[in-house]
Amino acid sequence: MEAAWDIASVLFQVWLSIVVGLIMLPAMFGVSLGFTDLYIKVLVKTLEWATRRIQRGQNEQPTLPSQSANGIIEKDDGSMEEEIGELRRSHPKSLAGVDFTLCDVFYFWKKGIENIVEDQVTQRFTSEELVSWNLLTRTNNNFCYISVRVTIMWGLGVFIRYCILLPLRITLAAIGLSWLVIGTTLVGFLPNSNVKNSLSDLVHITCYRICARGLSATIRYHNKENRPQKGGICVANHTSPIDIVILANDGCYAMVGQVHGGLMGVIQRSMVRSCPHVWFERSEMKDRTTVANRLKDHIADKTKLPILIFPEGTCINNTSVMMFKKGSFEIGGTIYPVAIKYDPQFGDAFWNSAKYNMVSYILRMMTSWAIVCNVWYLPPMSQQNGEDAVQFANRVKSAIANQGGLVDLSWDGGLKRAKVKESYKEEQQKMYSSMIVGTDCHENSVGPT
Amino acid sequence: MRCFDVTRRSVPASLMKLYKSVILNKQIHQPPMLIEHKHTHAVNILQLFTISTAHIIRLHDRFKELDTERRGYLCPQDFGAIKGLAINPIGDRIIGAFFSPGRETVDFYTFVKILAHFRPADNIRPKESSSPEPINSRTNKLKFVFQMYDLDKDGKISRIDLLKALRGMLEMQVTEEQLDSIVDRTIQEADLDGDDAISFEEFRKSLEKVNIDHKMSIRFLR
């Protein structure tokens, strides 16, 4: 028995020293020893091999399919006017300006049936479907048994992910979070000064770097010259709580959010000791003016870190960007848009909060292959004259969608749980009726038919 | 990516079953391919509607997705939850197409049957005059839409039918007079035999130049 304990403790010490020496310390200094890159390369080769084998098994062309466009059905992207115009092309143009044709209804039928088969909105709240299997059981939608070799590879994958990577990642995450709490509390004892600020930044960044290693995250930052500056607002598309770790690896931000209890609460309270974050009580969140004022005060102080906000308000599955809530865009101040795009091949980062709670989500993250993502910093934007908050928000949203290769939707992310407002239906009716009867002045100029 | 050829060459079936049930830990859902239909004994959906297996599985996944309470059938509220459909001016009418008169539920068979109208036309069709026209032929697509207009089911689209249809589409956006003039003009243009209503033939004639197959078909990408 004694011998067993000795061996166990020796193993544990070896394990810890490996973790600290090879992973944590380089992470703290922002140095990469190249293990993760090597791992990703090997992984990519393996997945390509698996794809080819699967395709061969199905007697298909052995090509690597690129991540296809959104959706399983072909859709015409034209507007209502264009589509109905095309339908009416063969119909003689009516002279009296009253323009209804029986074929108009085909447009609405097609759109309706398209929505029944595949809904543009609901599909954004479930994980993206992969084009080829990535050897994770969770993405196996009706892929059935393919061949012995692929199964062996899958089994090996399960072993590596659950028995080797998972304990490693949990250790790192634990170290990272405890370091954050301890470090920020210690820094909090210092008097306010530049030293305090730089130490606080250091603590935050090293902790987030350790956490990122804890997820095997490979992040590529583009256009670093556009990085958010102090006194600005950083705005990004939201896919999961991990977005914060991703962004904070390359800069320090002031977080905005609701006060939680439990572990989150402990972390929040200690973070706010070392540098000012903006945490709201639940009751305060209802009052939009309070929220806006506090944010305004924060950005007015140029020594404070840029605020990080996710204007969608909810997690979307990283195939599209949904409506940005205008609240963050009414505060004034420069907006620094950031686009985040995850590579779904290595692990699905989307948090489906209806299906998984936070703990199961984190476990799923830690048992994926890796988190690989690209972050683009876009040039800063400000509200222009004559532009209202909603238009400004849409402009920023389009820029982010464009950069990240995401679909730009104007649907509200809140539709995850809510019904569509009647006003949207009326808008569609208005659009169609203007095609039929034209605008009011046009109608008046038409004589009796 | 979907694979349906379950028989692999050298692996015994029992091992495969074990793999599926235990290791994959999921039940591979078989869609109800063979369903006892009320009026026929056993109908094979594949044969009836010539939809490929892959697409049937997709539709079945979608059916299950819409059936949030897992009852095995859909009701009007399930359709109403589809956001894009909720803002469609003829959304209610589309939903109504799925429910036969008097019924409050849609099973998978009916779901597929209605959607089968929107399959693109097959390029190669056997020219046997004895086989019935497929459900997604041009004529059947037109008939489907015609039946949606012809609410009183008298085989003709009368003024009242058209008025109701347009009122449903436009609700408050047009006045009574505008609506009347639109209906008058439309019937005037399409009505060839002067009975102040549009029969199916007149309907078909007025739309002969429209590419129905393109405009009334849903194409699966994968």
XYZ file of C-alpha atoms in Angstrom:
671
model
C 0.000 0.000 0.000
C 2.784 2.361 0.972
C 4.537 1.711 -2.278
C 1.365 2.452 -4.192
C 0.933 5.824 -2.448
C 4.579 6.684 -3.066
C 4.260 5.899 -6.735
C 1.034 7.857 -6.937
C 2.551 10.922 -5.284
C 5.640 10.751 -7.491
C 3.455 10.507 -10.560
C 1.396 13.433 -9.362
C 4.489 15.546 -8.817
C 5.821 14.668 -12.246
C 2.467 15.512 -13.728
C 2.326 18.880 -11.993
C 5.841 19.815 -12.986
C 5.129 18.942 -16.596
C 2.018 21.018 -16.533
C 3.684 23.956 -14.861
C 6.936 23.820 -16.710
C 5.838 23.020 -20.199
C 2.464 24.662 -20.362
C 1.807 27.198 -17.675
C 5.042 29.114 -17.610
C 5.340 29.547 -21.362
C 1.687 30.547 -21.429
C 2.259 33.215 -18.844
C 4.997 34.736 -20.894
C 3.088 34.433 -24.123
C 5.598 31.999 -25.528
C 4.499 29.008 -27.526
C 6.555 25.838 -27.419
C 4.876 24.593 -30.535
C 3.063 21.628 -29.014
C -0.360 22.936 -29.864
C 0.593 23.719 -33.439
C 1.978 20.248 -33.894
C -1.136 18.763 -32.367
C -3.388 20.742 -34.708
C -1.346 19.693 -37.738
C -1.570 16.035 -36.821
C -5.274 16.424 -36.163
C -5.952 18.027 -39.526
C -4.118 15.239 -41.325
C -6.053 12.606 -39.382
C -9.424 14.186 -40.082
C -8.648 14.482 -43.778
C -7.695 10.839 -43.841
C -10.916 9.895 -42.064
C -12.988 11.940 -44.499
C -11.401 10.270 -47.482
C -11.977 6.857 -46.032
C -15.596 7.616 -45.326
C -16.114 8.883 -48.832
C -14.403 5.879 -50.291
C -16.704 3.730 -48.237
C -19.638 5.476 -49.820
C -18.172 5.225 -53.314
C -18.084 8.962 -53.681
C -15.508 11.162 -55.311
C -12.566 11.356 -52.934
C -12.493 15.125 -52.670
C -12.427 17.184 -49.540
C -15.672 19.118 -49.360
C -15.310 22.735 -48.366
C -17.577 24.001 -45.623
C -20.616 24.601 -47.760
C -22.873 27.576 -47.805
C -25.546 27.892 -45.224
C -28.479 25.662 -45.439
C -29.685 22.476 -46.943
C -31.943 23.972 -49.564
C -31.237 26.315 -52.402
C -32.627 29.759 -51.824
C -33.013 32.749 -54.106
C -31.506 35.733 -52.415
C -33.458 38.419 -54.182
C -35.725 40.891 -52.463
C -39.487 40.688 -52.693
C -39.566 43.210 -55.540
C -36.963 41.358 -57.561
C -38.503 37.952 -57.123
C -42.056 39.002 -57.868
C -40.807 41.111 -60.746
C -39.262 38.027 -62.235
C -42.467 36.087 -61.793
C -44.388 38.806 -63.584
C -41.927 39.101 -66.432
C -44.054 37.114 -68.785
C -47.168 39.029 -67.818
C -48.079 42.156 -69.807
C -47.520 45.248 -67.724
C -50.700 46.772 -66.439
C -51.259 50.387 -67.449
C -53.406 51.590 -64.600
C -50.821 51.075 -61.860
C -52.928 48.437 -60.155
C -50.584 45.582 -60.507
C -51.574 42.254 -59.105
C -51.030 38.995 -60.876
C -52.102 35.524 -59.899
C -48.531 34.321 -60.054
C -47.432 36.696 -57.251
C -48.630 34.189 -54.756
C -46.023 31.670 -55.891
C -43.340 33.815 -54.320
C -45.026 33.676 -50.940
C -45.704 29.973 -51.251
C -42.097 29.230 -52.056
C -40.854 31.375 -49.188
C -43.320 29.760 -46.824
C -42.386 26.219 -47.770
C -38.700 27.091 -47.638
C -39.229 28.257 -44.089
C -41.071 25.093 -43.189
C -38.225 22.945 -44.475
C -35.486 25.141 -43.130
C -35.991 28.110 -40.917
C -33.390 30.845 -41.178
C -33.794 31.745 -37.546
C -34.178 28.522 -35.590
C -31.216 26.896 -37.272
C -29.005 29.594 -35.734
C -29.768 28.348 -32.261
C -28.489 24.844 -32.806
C -24.988 23.705 -33.603
C -23.779 24.000 -37.136
C -23.876 20.773 -39.073
C -20.496 19.634 -40.312
C -19.821 18.720 -43.883
C -17.625 15.818 -42.921
C -17.386 13.949 -39.689
C -14.676 15.010 -37.271
C -14.506 11.794 -35.254
C -16.521 13.132 -32.346
C -19.606 11.191 -31.370
C -21.536 14.349 -30.735
C -21.375 15.468 -34.348
C -22.377 12.097 -35.664
C -25.776 12.837 -37.182
C -26.751 9.612 -38.826
C -23.248 8.834 -39.900
C -23.267 5.162 -39.489
C -20.502 2.667 -39.045
C -18.008 3.093 -41.822
C -14.968 0.907 -41.521
C -12.805 -0.772 -38.937
C -9.968 1.664 -39.303
C -12.069 4.762 -38.843
C -13.650 3.174 -35.792
C -10.243 2.431 -34.320
C -9.209 6.001 -34.948
C -12.381 7.169 -33.278
C -11.703 4.924 -30.280
C -8.170 6.263 -30.025
C -9.592 9.740 -30.176
C -11.946 9.023 -27.314
C -9.060 7.724 -25.208
C -6.839 10.703 -25.954
C -9.550 13.240 -25.351
C -11.030 11.829 -22.183
C -8.034 10.248 -20.483
C -5.155 12.479 -21.459
C -6.465 15.842 -22.543
C -9.372 16.228 -20.173
C -7.406 15.898 -16.887
C -4.735 18.173 -18.308
C -7.250 20.799 -19.276
C -9.102 20.656 -15.993
C -5.820 21.113 -14.129
C -4.935 24.113 -16.230
C -8.359 25.678 -15.871
C -8.247 25.218 -12.117
C -4.791 26.766 -11.920
C -5.836 29.629 -14.191
C -8.968 30.537 -12.278
C -7.405 30.293 -8.844
C -4.508 32.408 -10.050
C -7.010 34.981 -11.289
C -8.800 35.162 -7.955
C -5.638 35.208 -5.852
C -3.715 37.514 -8.129
C -6.436 40.124 -8.495
C -7.132 40.103 -4.776
C -3.442 40.716 -4.064
C -3.218 43.494 -6.622
C -6.342 44.985 -5.096
C -4.408 45.801 -1.935
C -2.163 48.232 -3.766
C -3.051 51.921 -3.892
C -4.342 53.228 -7.197
C -1.408 53.949 -9.460
C 0.100 53.056 -12.779
C 1.910 50.167 -11.145
C -1.384 48.764 -9.984
C -2.848 49.027 -13.464
C 0.037 47.290 -15.176
C 0.120 44.560 -12.546
C -3.601 44.082 -12.923
C -3.253 43.786 -16.690
C -0.465 41.271 -16.216
C -2.495 39.140 -13.845
C -5.524 39.167 -16.119
C -3.618 38.321 -19.275
C -1.594 35.484 -17.752
C -4.701 33.962 -16.271
C -6.594 34.101 -19.549
C -3.618 32.642 -21.357
C -3.544 29.715 -18.960
C -7.293 29.223 -19.447
C -6.853 29.346 -23.207
C -4.249 26.611 -22.953
C -6.769 24.809 -20.850
C -9.015 24.650 -23.876
C -6.250 23.937 -26.365
C -7.192 27.165 -28.031
C -5.335 28.276 -31.118
C -6.217 31.848 -31.841
C -5.106 33.887 -34.786
C -5.424 37.640 -34.434
C -5.642 39.755 -37.550
C -5.144 43.484 -37.917
C -3.759 44.037 -34.464
C -3.294 47.705 -35.217
C -7.049 48.165 -34.803
C -7.027 46.822 -31.276
C -9.520 48.573 -28.974
C -8.139 51.568 -27.104
C -8.982 52.894 -23.667
C -12.215 54.824 -23.495
C -13.743 52.867 -26.351
C -16.303 50.128 -26.643
C -15.369 46.772 -28.097
C -18.232 45.020 -29.849
C -18.169 41.417 -31.037
C -20.442 38.624 -32.200
C -21.370 36.185 -29.471
C -21.078 32.446 -29.703
C -20.213 31.296 -26.225
C -18.833 32.477 -22.880
C -15.420 31.423 -24.181
C -15.412 34.501 -26.409
C -14.237 36.437 -23.377
C -11.203 34.202 -22.935
C -10.469 34.420 -26.655
C -10.526 38.195 -26.736
C -8.849 38.760 -23.398
C -5.837 36.773 -24.506
C -4.706 39.695 -26.567
C -5.728 42.722 -24.589
C -7.373 43.848 -21.407
C -11.016 44.701 -21.312
C -13.516 45.860 -18.758
C -16.279 43.295 -18.629
C -19.936 44.124 -18.472
C -22.477 41.797 -17.004
C -24.862 40.733 -14.337
C -23.722 39.908 -10.833
C -23.860 36.157 -10.299
C -23.659 34.046 -7.193
C -21.388 31.093 -6.551
C -18.019 30.678 -8.210
C -18.764 33.291 -10.864
C -19.593 35.757 -8.112
C -16.290 35.128 -6.355
C -14.395 35.687 -9.592
C -16.368 38.835 -10.359
C -15.777 40.353 -6.945
C -12.057 39.711 -7.006
C -11.687 40.989 -10.570
C -13.306 44.268 -9.702
C -10.783 44.795 -6.888
C -7.877 45.181 -9.238
C -9.457 47.130 -12.074
C -12.896 48.580 -12.663
C -15.348 46.275 -14.395
C -19.016 47.068 -14.764
C -21.177 44.599 -12.897
C -24.905 45.200 -12.643
C -27.408 43.930 -10.143
C -30.318 42.199 -11.789
C -32.673 44.997 -10.788
C -30.435 47.613 -12.333
C -30.365 45.834 -15.678
C -34.029 46.546 -16.250
C -33.460 50.271 -16.129
C -31.862 51.224 -19.414
C -30.908 54.742 -18.373
C -28.965 53.489 -15.337
C -27.094 51.059 -17.519
C -26.370 53.683 -20.141
C -25.167 56.208 -17.545
C -22.796 53.831 -15.882
C -21.290 52.849 -19.213
C -21.016 56.501 -20.229
C -19.168 57.295 -17.027
C -16.821 54.423 -17.603
C -15.797 55.407 -21.088
C -15.535 59.069 -20.170
C -12.623 58.143 -17.936
C -9.771 57.623 -20.380
C -7.674 55.656 -17.931
C -10.173 52.859 -17.763
C -10.022 49.833 -20.012
C -12.271 49.509 -23.078
C -15.626 47.929 -22.407
C -16.411 44.563 -23.959
C -20.026 44.156 -25.047
C -21.872 41.509 -27.030
C -24.828 43.381 -28.523
C -26.651 40.300 -29.790
C -27.609 39.586 -26.228
C -27.547 35.815 -26.630
C -25.358 33.055 -28.026
C -25.717 32.395 -31.750
C -24.187 29.417 -33.486
C -21.412 31.270 -35.346
C -22.931 30.928 -38.809
C -24.602 34.304 -38.693
C -24.818 37.598 -36.882
C -28.212 38.587 -35.536
C -29.669 41.944 -34.672
C -27.471 44.147 -32.525
C -29.350 45.770 -29.669
C -29.068 49.503 -30.014
C -28.332 50.182 -26.333
C -24.559 49.975 -26.671
C -24.591 52.226 -29.702
C -26.422 55.084 -28.017
C -23.725 55.707 -25.447
C -21.441 57.620 -27.755
C -17.781 56.823 -27.852
C -15.831 54.967 -30.483
C -16.887 51.470 -31.366
C -14.189 48.907 -32.087
C -15.849 46.006 -33.904
C -14.319 42.553 -33.613
C -15.310 39.481 -35.619
C -14.774 36.040 -34.107
C -15.067 32.929 -36.245
C -14.543 29.465 -34.841
C -13.502 26.526 -36.957
C -16.183 23.939 -36.251
C -14.000 21.083 -37.426
C -12.110 20.933 -34.167
C -14.867 21.460 -31.713
C -18.208 23.158 -31.596
C -17.902 26.260 -29.468
C -21.569 27.224 -29.530
C -23.341 27.183 -26.148
C -26.868 25.916 -26.611
C -28.129 27.157 -23.262
C -31.446 25.397 -23.717
C -29.736 22.047 -24.023
C -26.642 22.270 -21.822
C -25.931 24.038 -18.600
C -22.611 25.753 -18.004
C -20.861 22.768 -16.451
C -21.796 20.304 -19.216
C -20.857 22.930 -21.743
C -17.383 23.393 -20.263
C -16.918 19.636 -20.140
C -17.900 19.375 -23.789
C -15.395 22.090 -24.618
C -12.675 20.290 -22.752
C -13.353 16.994 -24.488
C -13.321 18.430 -27.990
C -10.223 18.270 -30.083
C -9.346 21.921 -29.749
C -10.744 25.392 -30.164
C -9.420 27.019 -33.289
C -10.589 30.476 -34.151
C -9.787 33.638 -36.042
C -10.218 37.074 -34.565
C -10.338 40.119 -36.805
C -9.998 43.589 -35.364
C -11.927 45.990 -37.561
C -11.181 49.718 -37.912
C -12.970 51.853 -35.332
C -16.379 53.283 -36.197
C -18.356 56.196 -34.831
C -21.909 57.281 -35.236
C -22.237 59.602 -38.199
C -24.410 62.685 -38.521
C -27.961 61.874 -39.409
C -27.529 58.244 -38.488
C -29.609 56.890 -35.656
C -28.514 54.180 -33.242
C -30.303 51.397 -35.108
C -28.690 52.264 -38.445
C -25.313 52.571 -36.768
C -25.783 49.176 -35.123
C -26.697 47.634 -38.484
C -23.659 49.186 -40.117
C -21.357 47.701 -37.498
C -23.142 44.374 -37.742
C -22.669 44.219 -41.518
C -18.986 45.008 -41.163
C -18.526 42.211 -38.652
C -20.566 39.736 -40.703
C -18.638 40.615 -43.823
C -15.261 40.138 -42.205
C -16.089 36.907 -40.466
C -17.836 35.325 -43.431
C -21.094 35.141 -41.478
C -24.628 35.644 -42.708
C -25.974 39.064 -41.814
C -29.484 38.613 -40.401
C -31.772 41.251 -39.052
C -33.677 38.825 -36.871
C -33.567 39.418 -33.156
C -31.608 36.872 -31.137
C -34.333 37.173 -28.537
C -36.529 35.119 -30.862
C -34.832 32.116 -29.321
C -37.505 32.315 -26.692
C -40.005 34.872 -27.947
C -42.587 35.044 -30.713
C -42.283 37.200 -33.774
C -43.869 40.604 -33.417
C -46.931 41.414 -35.495
C -45.162 44.475 -36.834
C -42.813 42.333 -38.917
C -45.758 40.721 -40.668
C -47.244 44.141 -41.294
C -43.980 45.253 -42.807
C -44.117 42.388 -45.291
C -47.730 43.225 -46.103
C -46.844 46.874 -46.615
C -44.007 45.954 -48.939
C -46.265 43.785 -51.028
C -49.144 46.213 -51.089
C -46.854 48.976 -52.302
C -45.994 46.729 -55.216
C -49.656 46.272 -56.032
C -51.175 49.674 -55.530
C -48.075 51.815 -55.525
C -47.625 54.750 -53.174
C -50.459 57.065 -52.285
C -49.555 59.880 -54.632
C -49.281 57.495 -57.522
C -52.702 56.114 -56.773
C -54.260 59.549 -56.703
C -52.953 60.409 -60.112
C -54.627 57.406 -61.630
C -58.071 58.074 -62.977
C -61.048 55.800 -62.553
C -60.293 52.416 -64.115
C -23.045 14.013 -44.953
C -25.360 11.081 -44.785
C -24.748 7.425 -45.225
C -27.608 5.030 -45.570
C -26.076 1.907 -46.925
C -26.065 0.117 -43.621
C -24.727 -3.180 -44.845
C -20.985 -3.174 -44.675
C -19.263 -6.025 -46.392
C -17.371 -8.012 -43.829
C -18.846 -7.077 -40.460
C -21.547 -9.232 -38.933
C -24.860 -7.518 -38.374
C -24.933 -8.184 -34.643
C -21.636 -6.406 -34.083
C -22.914 -3.438 -35.991
C -26.054 -3.321 -33.921
C -23.993 -3.440 -30.755
C -21.830 -0.625 -32.023
C -24.803 1.504 -32.842
C -26.724 1.011 -29.661
C -23.989 0.921 -27.078
C -21.045 2.812 -28.420
C -22.819 5.479 -30.374
C -25.343 5.598 -27.569
C -28.024 6.814 -29.834
C -30.991 5.249 -31.449
C -30.699 5.575 -35.153
C -34.163 6.793 -35.920
C -35.789 5.059 -38.781
C -38.369 7.319 -40.348
C -41.723 5.732 -40.865
C -41.058 4.562 -44.379
C -43.796 2.058 -44.322
C -46.823 3.581 -42.752
C -50.254 2.225 -42.318
C -52.264 4.827 -44.077
C -55.931 5.087 -43.380
C -57.110 4.318 -46.857
C -54.363 2.121 -48.228
C -52.703 -0.730 -46.475
C -49.022 -0.144 -46.544
C -47.740 2.786 -48.491
C -44.119 3.163 -49.296
C -43.397 6.862 -49.231
C -40.370 6.486 -51.360
C -42.306 4.983 -54.216
C -45.270 7.266 -53.935
C -43.426 10.541 -53.948
C -40.088 9.601 -55.459
C -38.160 11.516 -52.862
C -34.681 10.276 -52.186
C -33.906 8.541 -48.918
C -31.517 11.283 -47.857
C -34.196 13.929 -48.222
C -36.796 11.874 -46.390
C -34.423 11.648 -43.451
C -33.877 15.405 -43.582
C -37.607 16.032 -43.612
C -38.061 13.639 -40.750
C -35.416 15.463 -38.724
C -37.238 18.680 -39.465
C -40.554 17.134 -38.491
C -39.086 16.082 -35.168
C -37.613 19.523 -34.680
C -40.990 21.160 -35.228
C -42.706 18.639 -33.015
C -41.415 20.265 -29.847
C -43.592 18.223 -27.536
C -42.691 14.920 -29.146
C -46.204 13.831 -29.824
C -45.515 12.300 -33.209
C -47.717 14.789 -34.988
C -47.792 18.522 -35.619
C -50.495 21.019 -34.761
C -51.013 24.576 -36.073
C -49.055 26.117 -33.182
C -45.958 24.143 -34.143
C -46.103 25.720 -37.591
C -46.848 29.086 -36.074
C -43.568 28.939 -34.184
C -41.595 29.103 -37.424
C -40.402 32.692 -37.558
C -40.208 33.100 -41.296
C -43.688 31.703 -41.712
C -45.133 33.994 -39.050
C -44.334 37.066 -41.124
C -45.476 35.593 -44.430
C -48.657 37.355 -45.673
C -50.191 33.997 -46.616
C -48.664 32.169 -43.670
C -52.006 31.112 -42.255
C -53.125 29.754 -45.578
C -49.920 27.762 -46.009
C -50.364 26.252 -42.571
C -53.956 25.456 -43.438
C -52.838 23.474 -46.475
C -51.324 20.849 -44.232
C -54.486 20.187 -42.283
C -57.297 18.415 -44.073
C -60.716 19.814 -43.213
C -61.741 18.848 -39.734
C -58.332 17.586 -38.703
C -56.184 19.253 -36.094
C -53.036 17.216 -36.533
C -50.537 16.450 -39.268
C -48.667 13.189 -39.317
C -45.374 12.667 -41.106
C -47.012 11.081 -44.121
C -49.204 14.114 -44.793
C -46.294 16.440 -44.062
C -44.218 14.783 -46.756
C -47.160 14.582 -49.138
C -47.764 18.321 -49.083
C -44.065 19.110 -49.352
C -43.719 16.645 -52.213
C -45.671 19.078 -54.362
C -42.609 21.265 -54.266
C -40.100 18.790 -55.505
C -38.430 19.915 -58.702
C -39.718 18.047 -61.747
C -37.811 14.940 -62.687
C -35.824 15.274 -65.858
C -36.501 11.798 -67.065
C -40.009 10.541 -66.736
C -41.334 7.340 -68.204
C -43.839 8.260 -70.832
C -46.384 5.699 -69.794
C -49.858 7.069 -70.115
C -51.151 4.577 -67.564
C -48.997 5.742 -64.643
C -50.502 8.642 -62.723
C -48.874 12.003 -63.054
C -46.337 12.572 -60.293
C -47.363 14.874 -57.495
C -44.788 17.459 -58.450
C -45.712 17.842 -62.099
C -46.511 21.291 -63.401
C -50.211 20.534 -63.540
C -50.335 19.225 -60.014
C -48.410 22.210 -58.692
C -50.862 24.545 -60.369
C -53.780 22.503 -59.056
C -52.369 22.771 -55.562
C -52.222 26.571 -55.681
C -55.579 26.756 -57.434
C -57.151 24.832 -54.586
C -55.719 27.323 -52.166
C -57.435 30.167 -53.947
C -60.681 28.282 -54.514
C -61.914 28.346 -50.929
C -65.473 27.195 -51.538
C -64.180 24.289 -53.604
C -66.538 24.786 -56.492
C -63.796 24.338 -59.069
C -63.695 28.054 -59.849
C -62.058 31.087 -58.297
C -64.949 33.479 -57.886
C -64.807 37.156 -56.918
C -65.454 36.254 -53.334
C -62.615 33.722 -53.268
C -60.191 36.223 -54.708
C -61.371 38.983 -52.389
C -60.846 36.763 -49.377
C -57.401 35.710 -50.574
C -56.229 39.245 -51.174
C -57.724 40.549 -47.965
C -55.811 37.824 -46.129
C -52.584 38.853 -47.801
C -52.904 42.582 -47.346
C -55.129 43.021 -44.264
C -55.140 46.696 -43.373
C -52.822 47.924 -46.067
C -55.403 48.520 -48.814
C -58.896 49.962 -48.840
C -62.070 48.193 -49.939
C -62.171 50.138 -53.208
C -58.605 49.289 -54.078
C -59.273 45.652 -53.331
C -62.424 45.644 -55.485
C -60.642 47.210 -58.422
C -57.767 44.720 -58.155
C -60.167 41.787 -58.118
C -62.170 43.183 -61.019
C -59.102 43.665 -63.148
C -57.642 40.247 -62.345
C -60.849 38.412 -63.211
C -61.270 40.507 -66.327
C -57.838 39.558 -67.556
C -58.001 35.868 -66.820
C -61.656 35.090 -67.441
C -62.025 33.862 -70.999
C -65.509 32.393 -71.005
C -67.194 35.340 -69.350
C -68.583 33.567 -66.281
C -67.010 36.097 -63.914
C -64.847 33.441 -62.319
C -61.555 31.763 -63.102
C -61.671 28.061 -63.856
C -58.626 25.826 -63.610
C -58.058 25.936 -67.350
C -58.176 29.736 -67.413
C -55.848 29.780 -64.416
C -53.451 27.494 -66.203
C -53.640 29.546 -69.386
C -52.856 32.827 -67.662
C -49.756 31.292 -66.119
C -48.523 29.358 -69.116
C -45.426 31.516 -69.526
C -44.328 31.309 -65.924
C -41.524 28.883 -65.108
C -43.473 26.977 -62.484
C -40.801 24.409 -61.961
C -38.277 27.025 -60.928
C -40.604 29.235 -58.942
C -42.515 26.570 -57.089
C -39.795 24.084 -56.283
C -37.507 23.509 -53.356
C -34.123 22.081 -54.213
C -32.038 20.316 -51.622
C -28.376 21.151 -51.682
C -27.336 18.125 -49.706
